[in-house]
Amino acid sequence: MDFLKSAVASAMAAKGPPFPYNFGDKVDLDPSIWTLYNGTRREDGSDCSIFSFEIAANRSALPLARNALKKLRTLRHPGVVKVLDTVESETYIYIATERLVPLRWHVKRKSLSPETAKWGLYSIARTVKFINDEASSVHGNLKVASVYTTESGEWKLGGFEVLSNVKDDEAVIYTYGSLVPDSGRYTPPELAKSGWDAIKRNPHSAVDAYNFGALIFEIFNGSFSSDQAGQTKNIPPSLHPSYKRLANPNPKARLTVAHFLEQGRRNGSFFDTPLIKLTEGVENLGVKTEEEREAFLDDLDQLTDDFPEDFFKMKVLPELLKSVEFGGGGPKAFGLVMKIATKSSNEDFDAKVLPVLLRLFGNPDRAIRVCLLDNLPLMIDRLSQKIVNDKIFPQIVTGFTDVAPVVREQTLKSVLTIITKLSDRTINGELLKYLAKTANDEQPGIRTNTTICLGKIAKYLGTSSRSKVLIAAFSRSLRDPFIHARNAALMALSVTSEHFSDEDCATRVLPAICPSLIDKEKLIRDQAVKTLDVYVQRIKKAVESMPETALPPESAISGNPRMGTPQAEAAAGWAGWAISSFTNKLSAAAGDITSSNGASSVPASSSAPPSRPSTAAPITSNSSASPLHRQTVKSPPPSAPLTRNPSTTGELFFPEDDNNDDGADFDAWGDMGDMDDDDTSTPNKMTASISSNQLNDNTFAEPSSSKKKSAVTTTALSKPFDDGSEPDFAGWLAQQAEKKKGGVLGGSKALPKGLGKTTTATTAKKTTVPVKSKPVVVKKIDTKPKDDDGDDGWGGW
């Protein structure tokens, strides 16, 4: 074959005029004077077919070849093979046409559906009618071998070897009609009996009418012989009456092809089919009225899948695209475009459909935009990621801010379709910005769909911002007044639990879900229970791998633990040591060492008696800041370990979250930052409340009558006290009692063992009480709570 191609090309270049087409593979044909090749045009590589006739090899058929060349050049009709170029020399004749496939291929494979066969016969009948009536000619060679199909599936008529004008007395058909290959099977009875000159004595259309009947039989049965004329085997019943009249042996009583076509066009007849109406309507779709166009599109939408796909792709699709873009075809026409485009190849889609789609996405017509978004799932697999990111997505996002709710809603739904084609930067940047706007949309349905959309695209979000975005969005939806928005948030939380850390589940998600447990709607309450269970099970699984305690073992603690501290009473539970510490404050209130503002500074030693005789005079300080007090509030030495000892019980249960970076960083989500503040501020508020209660313990201390106050700052009260040894409070108290009996209350006071005098920036001025001049009146400390009645243990000791 390659040798033949090169030989033909060499002969063409050496002996004849230039032929700007390349020969391809040879195509099998029925017996013919022509050899058919697939070819390509050198200029642009477009496909074509080439009919080749070698004069030296078949000189006797040269008149037939030259007649065919002449008629193909001069006869122009949509049903006739389209000629691109011709070349004739002394050795060959080349005819370049549109790419053709012999109809015989389809007949042998029996690939023609009844509707397609009727559509093809209708096209051939129109062409034969034109030849017989308008051209006043006789085809004379009408058979399956003379019919070809184009790339669009249309049937085209060829085989013009003996086509002749009846007004020409020297017509080729009279002389060379019998030289046509395989003409004996198709010759009408009158010509077989009287020769080809009998055409002159009978209606000139009679020959083509008989051959058209033979064509009908051969299409539905695969072959034809002269003794099968008029048989109705496998022929659709609707064709029987007219077909039999075509095969009438009497040429004068034979039905012409023109009359056959007219009968078929009648309402309800064999040519009254949707496909045939389509072929006639698509040619002038651009000039139809709006009502005619709507009716045509309705008929087109009802076509089934057994119609020729090639015709839809090559003929109908271009016309519909023109109608959508320029002719006002609207969404209905575009829906048909996408229906046809799904069956086209990727190359055809990129070449014919994609350019129009990109222009339509920029169309401001809302109906077109909604139709594009509805049909986006049909085209997304054919679109590259670059095209979606750079050309389509920038046009789509304009719908998020459209004033029409239907456009906003369809734009939101389209996110699920295009999310796989978007880059991470686009998803976590521009897309989330627009979704934040739709989350605050005035339409409750759009807010609900935004929540659903976020739940479905959660796996595509960036890991650094995923939990922040989802928790903020879902928590907001949980407070939405629209019931379905709240339900969507709960369901979205259920399916996205894997994207949250254990800490987020416990501290942020569960607190947000809990209010829904008492929602006014049962639907929300039930869903909240289900969602809550998901996260509770998640947390239970997480805590199984956690240690029982974070405290160091007892063996690691150096020294003896001090009484009234959590280390000494850890086994008694948190309430035990908390209450013990609180009781120590009360004990300190009955002593004589008070701070400058009257608050107790040092808890009483556990060795002190719990109560005193009622006759004992209370001991009061004559100094606003004693050395013992200064020792008590002194900061630990630098060598002391820097351990964080919470000053209040609340700080142990509600530590401040120093790593809380969720806050309101994602400003686009509106009020969600406030929600985060509420969630994280609750422990702080509790801590502040407990600290305030602790600082107000001066209720149990004696109010000082002296105006000379110590310069010890308040901040020293919050510093932990750890001097490494226990003060000897019992001995000190006994010494003070001895001094009281001697009548001296002030003077030089010896401090308890372990509390040596320290040097401070400010010194408190000592005040002594004269012994003999006047009895000292000391105000008794009333440590009994105002609201507590009958608790004798809280009185003066």
PDB file of N, CA, C and O in Angstrom, residues 548-611:
ATOM      1  N   GLU A 548      -3.415   8.684  84.235  1.00  0.00           N
ATOM      2  CA  GLU A 548      -4.399   8.972  85.271  1.00  0.00           C
ATOM      3  C   GLU A 548      -4.179  10.332  85.919  1.00  0.00           C
ATOM      4  O   GLU A 548      -5.113  10.979  86.350  1.00  0.00           O
ATOM      5  N   THR A 549      -2.939  10.766  86.002  1.00  0.00           N
ATOM      6  CA  THR A 549      -2.640  12.061  86.607  1.00  0.00           C
ATOM      7  C   THR A 549      -1.394  12.649  85.973  1.00  0.00           C
ATOM      8  O   THR A 549      -0.535  11.910  85.464  1.00  0.00           O
ATOM      9  N   ALA A 550      -1.317  13.948  86.024  1.00  0.00           N
ATOM     10  CA  ALA A 550      -0.140  14.648  85.515  1.00  0.00           C
ATOM     11  C   ALA A 550       0.796  15.066  86.629  1.00  0.00           C
ATOM     12  O   ALA A 550       1.860  15.635  86.370  1.00  0.00           O
ATOM     13  N   LEU A 551       0.414  14.789  87.935  1.00  0.00           N
ATOM     14  CA  LEU A 551       1.250  15.170  89.062  1.00  0.00           C
ATOM     15  C   LEU A 551       2.437  14.222  89.188  1.00  0.00           C
ATOM     16  O   LEU A 551       2.322  13.032  88.868  1.00  0.00           O
ATOM     17  N   PRO A 552       3.583  14.705  89.692  1.00  0.00           N
ATOM     18  CA  PRO A 552       4.735  13.813  89.888  1.00  0.00           C
ATOM     19  C   PRO A 552       4.468  12.838  91.023  1.00  0.00           C
ATOM     20  O   PRO A 552       3.645  13.099  91.914  1.00  0.00           O
ATOM     21  N   PRO A 553       5.109  11.681  91.049  1.00  0.00           N
ATOM     22  CA  PRO A 553       4.910  10.706  92.139  1.00  0.00           C
ATOM     23  C   PRO A 553       5.375  11.282  93.476  1.00  0.00           C
ATOM     24  O   PRO A 553       6.166  12.208  93.550  1.00  0.00           O
ATOM     25  N   GLU A 554       4.866  10.698  94.602  1.00  0.00           N
ATOM     26  CA  GLU A 554       5.167  11.220  95.939  1.00  0.00           C
ATOM     27  C   GLU A 554       6.655  11.149  96.241  1.00  0.00           C
ATOM     28  O   GLU A 554       7.202  11.969  96.969  1.00  0.00           O
ATOM     29  N   SER A 555       7.313  10.119  95.714  1.00  0.00           N
ATOM     30  CA  SER A 555       8.739   9.966  95.987  1.00  0.00           C
ATOM     31  C   SER A 555       9.559  11.103  95.417  1.00  0.00           C
ATOM     32  O   SER A 555      10.679  11.355  95.840  1.00  0.00           O
ATOM     33  N   ALA A 556       9.002  11.780  94.412  1.00  0.00           N
ATOM     34  CA  ALA A 556       9.742  12.882  93.804  1.00  0.00           C
ATOM     35  C   ALA A 556       9.619  14.170  94.576  1.00  0.00           C
ATOM     36  O   ALA A 556      10.274  15.164  94.271  1.00  0.00           O
ATOM     37  N   ILE A 557       8.720  14.210  95.571  1.00  0.00           N
ATOM     38  CA  ILE A 557       8.516  15.435  96.340  1.00  0.00           C
ATOM     39  C   ILE A 557       9.570  15.501  97.436  1.00  0.00           C
ATOM     40  O   ILE A 557       9.689  14.595  98.266  1.00  0.00           O
ATOM     41  N   SER A 558      10.369  16.553  97.502  1.00  0.00           N
ATOM     42  CA  SER A 558      11.432  16.705  98.499  1.00  0.00           C
ATOM     43  C   SER A 558      10.895  17.374  99.743  1.00  0.00           C
ATOM     44  O   SER A 558      10.091  18.306  99.664  1.00  0.00           O
ATOM     45  N   GLY A 559      11.368  16.899 100.945  1.00  0.00           N
ATOM     46  CA  GLY A 559      10.950  17.532 102.201  1.00  0.00           C
ATOM     47  C   GLY A 559       9.586  17.064 102.633  1.00  0.00           C
ATOM     48  O   GLY A 559       8.899  16.314 101.938  1.00  0.00           O
ATOM     49  N   ASN A 560       9.167  17.543 103.792  1.00  0.00           N
ATOM     50  CA  ASN A 560       7.865  17.187 104.322  1.00  0.00           C
ATOM     51  C   ASN A 560       6.826  18.169 103.813  1.00  0.00           C
ATOM     52  O   ASN A 560       7.033  19.380 103.863  1.00  0.00           O
ATOM     53  N   PRO A 561       5.732  17.691 103.352  1.00  0.00           N
ATOM     54  CA  PRO A 561       4.700  18.613 102.866  1.00  0.00           C
ATOM     55  C   PRO A 561       4.108  19.413 103.994  1.00  0.00           C
ATOM     56  O   PRO A 561       3.991  18.933 105.127  1.00  0.00           O
ATOM     57  N   ARG A 562       3.780  20.643 103.692  1.00  0.00           N
ATOM     58  CA  ARG A 562       3.218  21.535 104.691  1.00  0.00           C
ATOM     59  C   ARG A 562       1.750  21.219 104.896  1.00  0.00           C
ATOM     60  O   ARG A 562       1.033  20.865 103.967  1.00  0.00           O
ATOM     61  N   MET A 563       1.298  21.398 106.108  1.00  0.00           N
ATOM     62  CA  MET A 563      -0.100  21.102 106.406  1.00  0.00           C
ATOM     63  C   MET A 563      -0.996  22.114 105.701  1.00  0.00           C
ATOM     64  O   MET A 563      -0.636  23.264 105.541  1.00  0.00           O
ATOM     65  N   GLY A 564      -2.151  21.637 105.391  1.00  0.00           N
ATOM     66  CA  GLY A 564      -3.115  22.526 104.746  1.00  0.00           C
ATOM     67  C   GLY A 564      -2.808  22.807 103.305  1.00  0.00           C
ATOM     68  O   GLY A 564      -3.311  23.765 102.769  1.00  0.00           O
ATOM     69  N   THR A 565      -1.943  22.008 102.655  1.00  0.00           N
ATOM     70  CA  THR A 565      -1.591  22.219 101.243  1.00  0.00           C
ATOM     71  C   THR A 565      -2.107  21.071 100.413  1.00  0.00           C
ATOM     72  O   THR A 565      -2.350  19.968 100.926  1.00  0.00           O
ATOM     73  N   PRO A 566      -2.256  21.257  99.105  1.00  0.00           N
ATOM     74  CA  PRO A 566      -2.758  20.173  98.257  1.00  0.00           C
ATOM     75  C   PRO A 566      -1.844  18.971  98.261  1.00  0.00           C
ATOM     76  O   PRO A 566      -2.292  17.842  98.144  1.00  0.00           O
ATOM     77  N   GLN A 567      -0.493  19.168  98.435  1.00  0.00           N
ATOM     78  CA  GLN A 567       0.410  18.029  98.390  1.00  0.00           C
ATOM     79  C   GLN A 567       0.146  17.101  99.572  1.00  0.00           C
ATOM     80  O   GLN A 567       0.243  15.879  99.442  1.00  0.00           O
ATOM     81  N   ALA A 568      -0.153  17.659 100.720  1.00  0.00           N
ATOM     82  CA  ALA A 568      -0.338  16.829 101.899  1.00  0.00           C
ATOM     83  C   ALA A 568      -1.674  16.125 101.894  1.00  0.00           C
ATOM     84  O   ALA A 568      -1.823  15.070 102.483  1.00  0.00           O
ATOM     85  N   GLU A 569      -2.658  16.730 101.261  1.00  0.00           N
ATOM     86  CA  GLU A 569      -4.005  16.173 101.350  1.00  0.00           C
ATOM     87  C   GLU A 569      -4.566  15.795  99.988  1.00  0.00           C
ATOM     88  O   GLU A 569      -5.758  15.852  99.747  1.00  0.00           O
ATOM     89  N   ALA A 570      -3.683  15.447  99.052  1.00  0.00           N
ATOM     90  CA  ALA A 570      -4.157  15.097  97.712  1.00  0.00           C
ATOM     91  C   ALA A 570      -5.052  13.879  97.744  1.00  0.00           C
ATOM     92  O   ALA A 570      -5.975  13.747  96.948  1.00  0.00           O
ATOM     93  N   ALA A 571      -4.752  12.968  98.705  1.00  0.00           N
ATOM     94  CA  ALA A 571      -5.546  11.750  98.750  1.00  0.00           C
ATOM     95  C   ALA A 571      -6.959  12.016  99.212  1.00  0.00           C
ATOM     96  O   ALA A 571      -7.852  11.213  98.976  1.00  0.00           O
ATOM     97  N   ALA A 572      -7.163  13.126  99.888  1.00  0.00           N
ATOM     98  CA  ALA A 572      -8.497  13.438 100.399  1.00  0.00           C
ATOM     99  C   ALA A 572      -9.395  14.049  99.349  1.00  0.00           C
ATOM    100  O   ALA A 572     -10.540  14.354  99.623  1.00  0.00           O
ATOM    101  N   GLY A 573      -8.895  14.264  98.160  1.00  0.00           N
ATOM    102  CA  GLY A 573      -9.716  14.854  97.107  1.00  0.00           C
ATOM    103  C   GLY A 573      -9.585  16.346  97.063  1.00  0.00           C
ATOM    104  O   GLY A 573      -9.062  16.980  97.978  1.00  0.00           O
ATOM    105  N   TRP A 574     -10.070  16.911  95.971  1.00  0.00           N
ATOM    106  CA  TRP A 574      -9.884  18.348  95.768  1.00  0.00           C
ATOM    107  C   TRP A 574     -10.677  19.160  96.783  1.00  0.00           C
ATOM    108  O   TRP A 574     -10.246  20.203  97.238  1.00  0.00           O
ATOM    109  N   ALA A 575     -11.810  18.702  97.199  1.00  0.00           N
ATOM    110  CA  ALA A 575     -12.619  19.479  98.137  1.00  0.00           C
ATOM    111  C   ALA A 575     -11.970  19.525  99.500  1.00  0.00           C
ATOM    112  O   ALA A 575     -12.033  20.530 100.206  1.00  0.00           O
ATOM    113  N   GLY A 576     -11.294  18.412  99.871  1.00  0.00           N
ATOM    114  CA  GLY A 576     -10.696  18.365 101.188  1.00  0.00           C
ATOM    115  C   GLY A 576      -9.649  19.433 101.396  1.00  0.00           C
ATOM    116  O   GLY A 576      -9.701  20.189 102.366  1.00  0.00           O
ATOM    117  N   TRP A 577      -8.675  19.491 100.496  1.00  0.00           N
ATOM    118  CA  TRP A 577      -7.625  20.494 100.709  1.00  0.00           C
ATOM    119  C   TRP A 577      -8.101  21.904 100.436  1.00  0.00           C
ATOM    120  O   TRP A 577      -7.598  22.854 101.024  1.00  0.00           O
ATOM    121  N   ALA A 578      -9.091  22.052  99.578  1.00  0.00           N
ATOM    122  CA  ALA A 578      -9.606  23.401  99.334  1.00  0.00           C
ATOM    123  C   ALA A 578     -10.282  23.944 100.586  1.00  0.00           C
ATOM    124  O   ALA A 578     -10.092  25.088 100.986  1.00  0.00           O
ATOM    125  N   ILE A 579     -11.079  23.084 101.286  1.00  0.00           N
ATOM    126  CA  ILE A 579     -11.767  23.519 102.494  1.00  0.00           C
ATOM    127  C   ILE A 579     -10.775  23.734 103.621  1.00  0.00           C
ATOM    128  O   ILE A 579     -10.884  24.652 104.426  1.00  0.00           O
ATOM    129  N   SER A 580      -9.763  22.859 103.682  1.00  0.00           N
ATOM    130  CA  SER A 580      -8.741  23.024 104.711  1.00  0.00           C
ATOM    131  C   SER A 580      -8.040  24.356 104.560  1.00  0.00           C
ATOM    132  O   SER A 580      -7.788  25.058 105.538  1.00  0.00           O
ATOM    133  N   SER A 581      -7.700  24.716 103.358  1.00  0.00           N
ATOM    134  CA  SER A 581      -7.048  25.996 103.122  1.00  0.00           C
ATOM    135  C   SER A 581      -7.942  27.150 103.528  1.00  0.00           C
ATOM    136  O   SER A 581      -7.509  28.140 104.105  1.00  0.00           O
ATOM    137  N   PHE A 582      -9.244  26.986 103.224  1.00  0.00           N
ATOM    138  CA  PHE A 582     -10.175  28.039 103.592  1.00  0.00           C
ATOM    139  C   PHE A 582     -10.297  28.160 105.101  1.00  0.00           C
ATOM    140  O   PHE A 582     -10.384  29.254 105.660  1.00  0.00           O
ATOM    141  N   THR A 583     -10.271  27.036 105.834  1.00  0.00           N
ATOM    142  CA  THR A 583     -10.368  27.055 107.284  1.00  0.00           C
ATOM    143  C   THR A 583      -9.149  27.710 107.911  1.00  0.00           C
ATOM    144  O   THR A 583      -9.234  28.429 108.898  1.00  0.00           O
ATOM    145  N   ASN A 584      -7.982  27.488 107.276  1.00  0.00           N
ATOM    146  CA  ASN A 584      -6.770  28.114 107.788  1.00  0.00           C
ATOM    147  C   ASN A 584      -6.859  29.631 107.726  1.00  0.00           C
ATOM    148  O   ASN A 584      -6.294  30.350 108.551  1.00  0.00           O
ATOM    149  N   LYS A 585      -7.552  30.141 106.753  1.00  0.00           N
ATOM    150  CA  LYS A 585      -7.728  31.588 106.677  1.00  0.00           C
ATOM    151  C   LYS A 585      -8.530  32.089 107.873  1.00  0.00           C
ATOM    152  O   LYS A 585      -8.282  33.157 108.407  1.00  0.00           O
ATOM    153  N   LEU A 586      -9.558  31.281 108.243  1.00  0.00           N
ATOM    154  CA  LEU A 586     -10.375  31.672 109.382  1.00  0.00           C
ATOM    155  C   LEU A 586      -9.562  31.654 110.680  1.00  0.00           C
ATOM    156  O   LEU A 586      -9.704  32.504 111.552  1.00  0.00           O
ATOM    157  N   SER A 587      -8.683  30.660 110.781  1.00  0.00           N
ATOM    158  CA  SER A 587      -7.841  30.571 111.971  1.00  0.00           C
ATOM    159  C   SER A 587      -6.918  31.771 112.068  1.00  0.00           C
ATOM    160  O   SER A 587      -6.662  32.296 113.149  1.00  0.00           O
ATOM    161  N   ALA A 588      -6.419  32.188 110.929  1.00  0.00           N
ATOM    162  CA  ALA A 588      -5.521  33.338 110.928  1.00  0.00           C
ATOM    163  C   ALA A 588      -6.237  34.601 111.387  1.00  0.00           C
ATOM    164  O   ALA A 588      -5.626  35.532 111.922  1.00  0.00           O
ATOM    165  N   ALA A 589      -7.548  34.670 111.169  1.00  0.00           N
ATOM    166  CA  ALA A 589      -8.288  35.862 111.549  1.00  0.00           C
ATOM    167  C   ALA A 589      -8.354  36.053 113.061  1.00  0.00           C
ATOM    168  O   ALA A 589      -8.567  37.157 113.556  1.00  0.00           O
ATOM    169  N   ALA A 590      -8.188  34.954 113.837  1.00  0.00           N
ATOM    170  CA  ALA A 590      -8.268  35.070 115.294  1.00  0.00           C
ATOM    171  C   ALA A 590      -6.935  35.436 115.921  1.00  0.00           C
ATOM    172  O   ALA A 590      -6.841  35.673 117.106  1.00  0.00           O
ATOM    173  N   GLY A 591      -5.856  35.478 115.154  1.00  0.00           N
ATOM    174  CA  GLY A 591      -4.543  35.856 115.672  1.00  0.00           C
ATOM    175  C   GLY A 591      -4.417  37.355 115.810  1.00  0.00           C
ATOM    176  O   GLY A 591      -5.381  38.098 115.698  1.00  0.00           O
ATOM    177  N   ASP A 592      -3.196  37.800 115.999  1.00  0.00           N
ATOM    178  CA  ASP A 592      -2.970  39.229 116.175  1.00  0.00           C
ATOM    179  C   ASP A 592      -2.138  39.809 115.047  1.00  0.00           C
ATOM    180  O   ASP A 592      -1.746  40.952 115.125  1.00  0.00           O
ATOM    181  N   ILE A 593      -1.843  39.000 114.061  1.00  0.00           N
ATOM    182  CA  ILE A 593      -1.036  39.525 112.958  1.00  0.00           C
ATOM    183  C   ILE A 593      -1.983  39.796 111.801  1.00  0.00           C
ATOM    184  O   ILE A 593      -2.603  38.874 111.279  1.00  0.00           O
ATOM    185  N   THR A 594      -2.131  41.033 111.427  1.00  0.00           N
ATOM    186  CA  THR A 594      -3.018  41.410 110.325  1.00  0.00           C
ATOM    187  C   THR A 594      -2.253  42.248 109.346  1.00  0.00           C
ATOM    188  O   THR A 594      -1.254  42.888 109.672  1.00  0.00           O
ATOM    189  N   SER A 595      -2.771  42.232 108.125  1.00  0.00           N
ATOM    190  CA  SER A 595      -2.161  43.076 107.095  1.00  0.00           C
ATOM    191  C   SER A 595      -2.598  44.504 107.300  1.00  0.00           C
ATOM    192  O   SER A 595      -3.440  44.804 108.131  1.00  0.00           O
ATOM    193  N   SER A 596      -2.035  45.367 106.507  1.00  0.00           N
ATOM    194  CA  SER A 596      -2.335  46.790 106.643  1.00  0.00           C
ATOM    195  C   SER A 596      -3.780  47.098 106.392  1.00  0.00           C
ATOM    196  O   SER A 596      -4.302  48.090 106.879  1.00  0.00           O
ATOM    197  N   ASN A 597      -4.472  46.277 105.600  1.00  0.00           N
ATOM    198  CA  ASN A 597      -5.882  46.543 105.326  1.00  0.00           C
ATOM    199  C   ASN A 597      -6.799  45.636 106.133  1.00  0.00           C
ATOM    200  O   ASN A 597      -7.982  45.550 105.858  1.00  0.00           O
ATOM    201  N   GLY A 598      -6.219  44.928 107.073  1.00  0.00           N
ATOM    202  CA  GLY A 598      -7.043  44.114 107.938  1.00  0.00           C
ATOM    203  C   GLY A 598      -7.203  42.703 107.497  1.00  0.00           C
ATOM    204  O   GLY A 598      -7.820  41.909 108.183  1.00  0.00           O
ATOM    205  N   ALA A 599      -6.670  42.271 106.368  1.00  0.00           N
ATOM    206  CA  ALA A 599      -6.839  40.915 105.888  1.00  0.00           C
ATOM    207  C   ALA A 599      -5.812  40.033 106.528  1.00  0.00           C
ATOM    208  O   ALA A 599      -4.700  40.436 106.796  1.00  0.00           O
ATOM    209  N   SER A 600      -6.187  38.827 106.724  1.00  0.00           N
ATOM    210  CA  SER A 600      -5.271  37.870 107.360  1.00  0.00           C
ATOM    211  C   SER A 600      -4.123  37.566 106.447  1.00  0.00           C
ATOM    212  O   SER A 600      -4.288  37.416 105.244  1.00  0.00           O
ATOM    213  N   SER A 601      -2.897  37.486 107.017  1.00  0.00           N
ATOM    214  CA  SER A 601      -1.707  37.281 106.217  1.00  0.00           C
ATOM    215  C   SER A 601      -1.203  35.871 106.305  1.00  0.00           C
ATOM    216  O   SER A 601      -0.747  35.314 105.334  1.00  0.00           O
ATOM    217  N   VAL A 602      -1.226  35.279 107.534  1.00  0.00           N
ATOM    218  CA  VAL A 602      -0.620  33.970 107.742  1.00  0.00           C
ATOM    219  C   VAL A 602      -1.649  33.065 108.355  1.00  0.00           C
ATOM    220  O   VAL A 602      -2.316  33.421 109.316  1.00  0.00           O
ATOM    221  N   PRO A 603      -1.833  31.873 107.816  1.00  0.00           N
ATOM    222  CA  PRO A 603      -2.784  30.945 108.431  1.00  0.00           C
ATOM    223  C   PRO A 603      -2.265  30.472 109.767  1.00  0.00           C
ATOM    224  O   PRO A 603      -1.068  30.309 109.973  1.00  0.00           O
ATOM    225  N   ALA A 604      -3.181  30.235 110.673  1.00  0.00           N
ATOM    226  CA  ALA A 604      -2.788  29.758 112.002  1.00  0.00           C
ATOM    227  C   ALA A 604      -2.238  28.367 111.920  1.00  0.00           C
ATOM    228  O   ALA A 604      -2.644  27.569 111.088  1.00  0.00           O
ATOM    229  N   SER A 605      -1.275  28.067 112.777  1.00  0.00           N
ATOM    230  CA  SER A 605      -0.646  26.739 112.776  1.00  0.00           C
ATOM    231  C   SER A 605      -1.640  25.716 113.256  1.00  0.00           C
ATOM    232  O   SER A 605      -2.500  25.973 114.104  1.00  0.00           O
ATOM    233  N   SER A 606      -1.505  24.557 112.713  1.00  0.00           N
ATOM    234  CA  SER A 606      -2.429  23.494 113.117  1.00  0.00           C
ATOM    235  C   SER A 606      -2.206  23.068 114.546  1.00  0.00           C
ATOM    236  O   SER A 606      -3.044  22.429 115.147  1.00  0.00           O
ATOM    237  N   SER A 607      -1.027  23.481 115.145  1.00  0.00           N
ATOM    238  CA  SER A 607      -0.765  23.135 116.543  1.00  0.00           C
ATOM    239  C   SER A 607      -1.465  24.061 117.512  1.00  0.00           C
ATOM    240  O   SER A 607      -1.514  23.809 118.700  1.00  0.00           O
ATOM    241  N   ALA A 608      -1.985  25.204 117.040  1.00  0.00           N
ATOM    242  CA  ALA A 608      -2.700  26.140 117.904  1.00  0.00           C
ATOM    243  C   ALA A 608      -4.007  25.531 118.321  1.00  0.00           C
ATOM    244  O   ALA A 608      -4.639  24.817 117.551  1.00  0.00           O
ATOM    245  N   PRO A 609      -4.476  25.898 119.519  1.00  0.00           N
ATOM    246  CA  PRO A 609      -5.764  25.342 119.982  1.00  0.00           C
ATOM    247  C   PRO A 609      -6.887  25.876 119.116  1.00  0.00           C
ATOM    248  O   PRO A 609      -6.865  27.012 118.692  1.00  0.00           O
ATOM    249  N   PRO A 610      -7.893  25.033 118.874  1.00  0.00           N
ATOM    250  CA  PRO A 610      -8.993  25.467 118.010  1.00  0.00           C
ATOM    251  C   PRO A 610      -9.854  26.523 118.639  1.00  0.00           C
ATOM    252  O   PRO A 610     -10.533  27.251 117.949  1.00  0.00           O
ATOM    253  N   SER A 611      -9.871  26.673 119.947  1.00  0.00           N
ATOM    254  CA  SER A 611     -10.711  27.680 120.601  1.00  0.00           C
ATOM    255  C   SER A 611     -10.019  28.160 121.870  1.00  0.00           C
ATOM    256  O   SER A 611      -9.140  27.510 122.423  1.00  0.00           O
TER     257      SER A 611
END
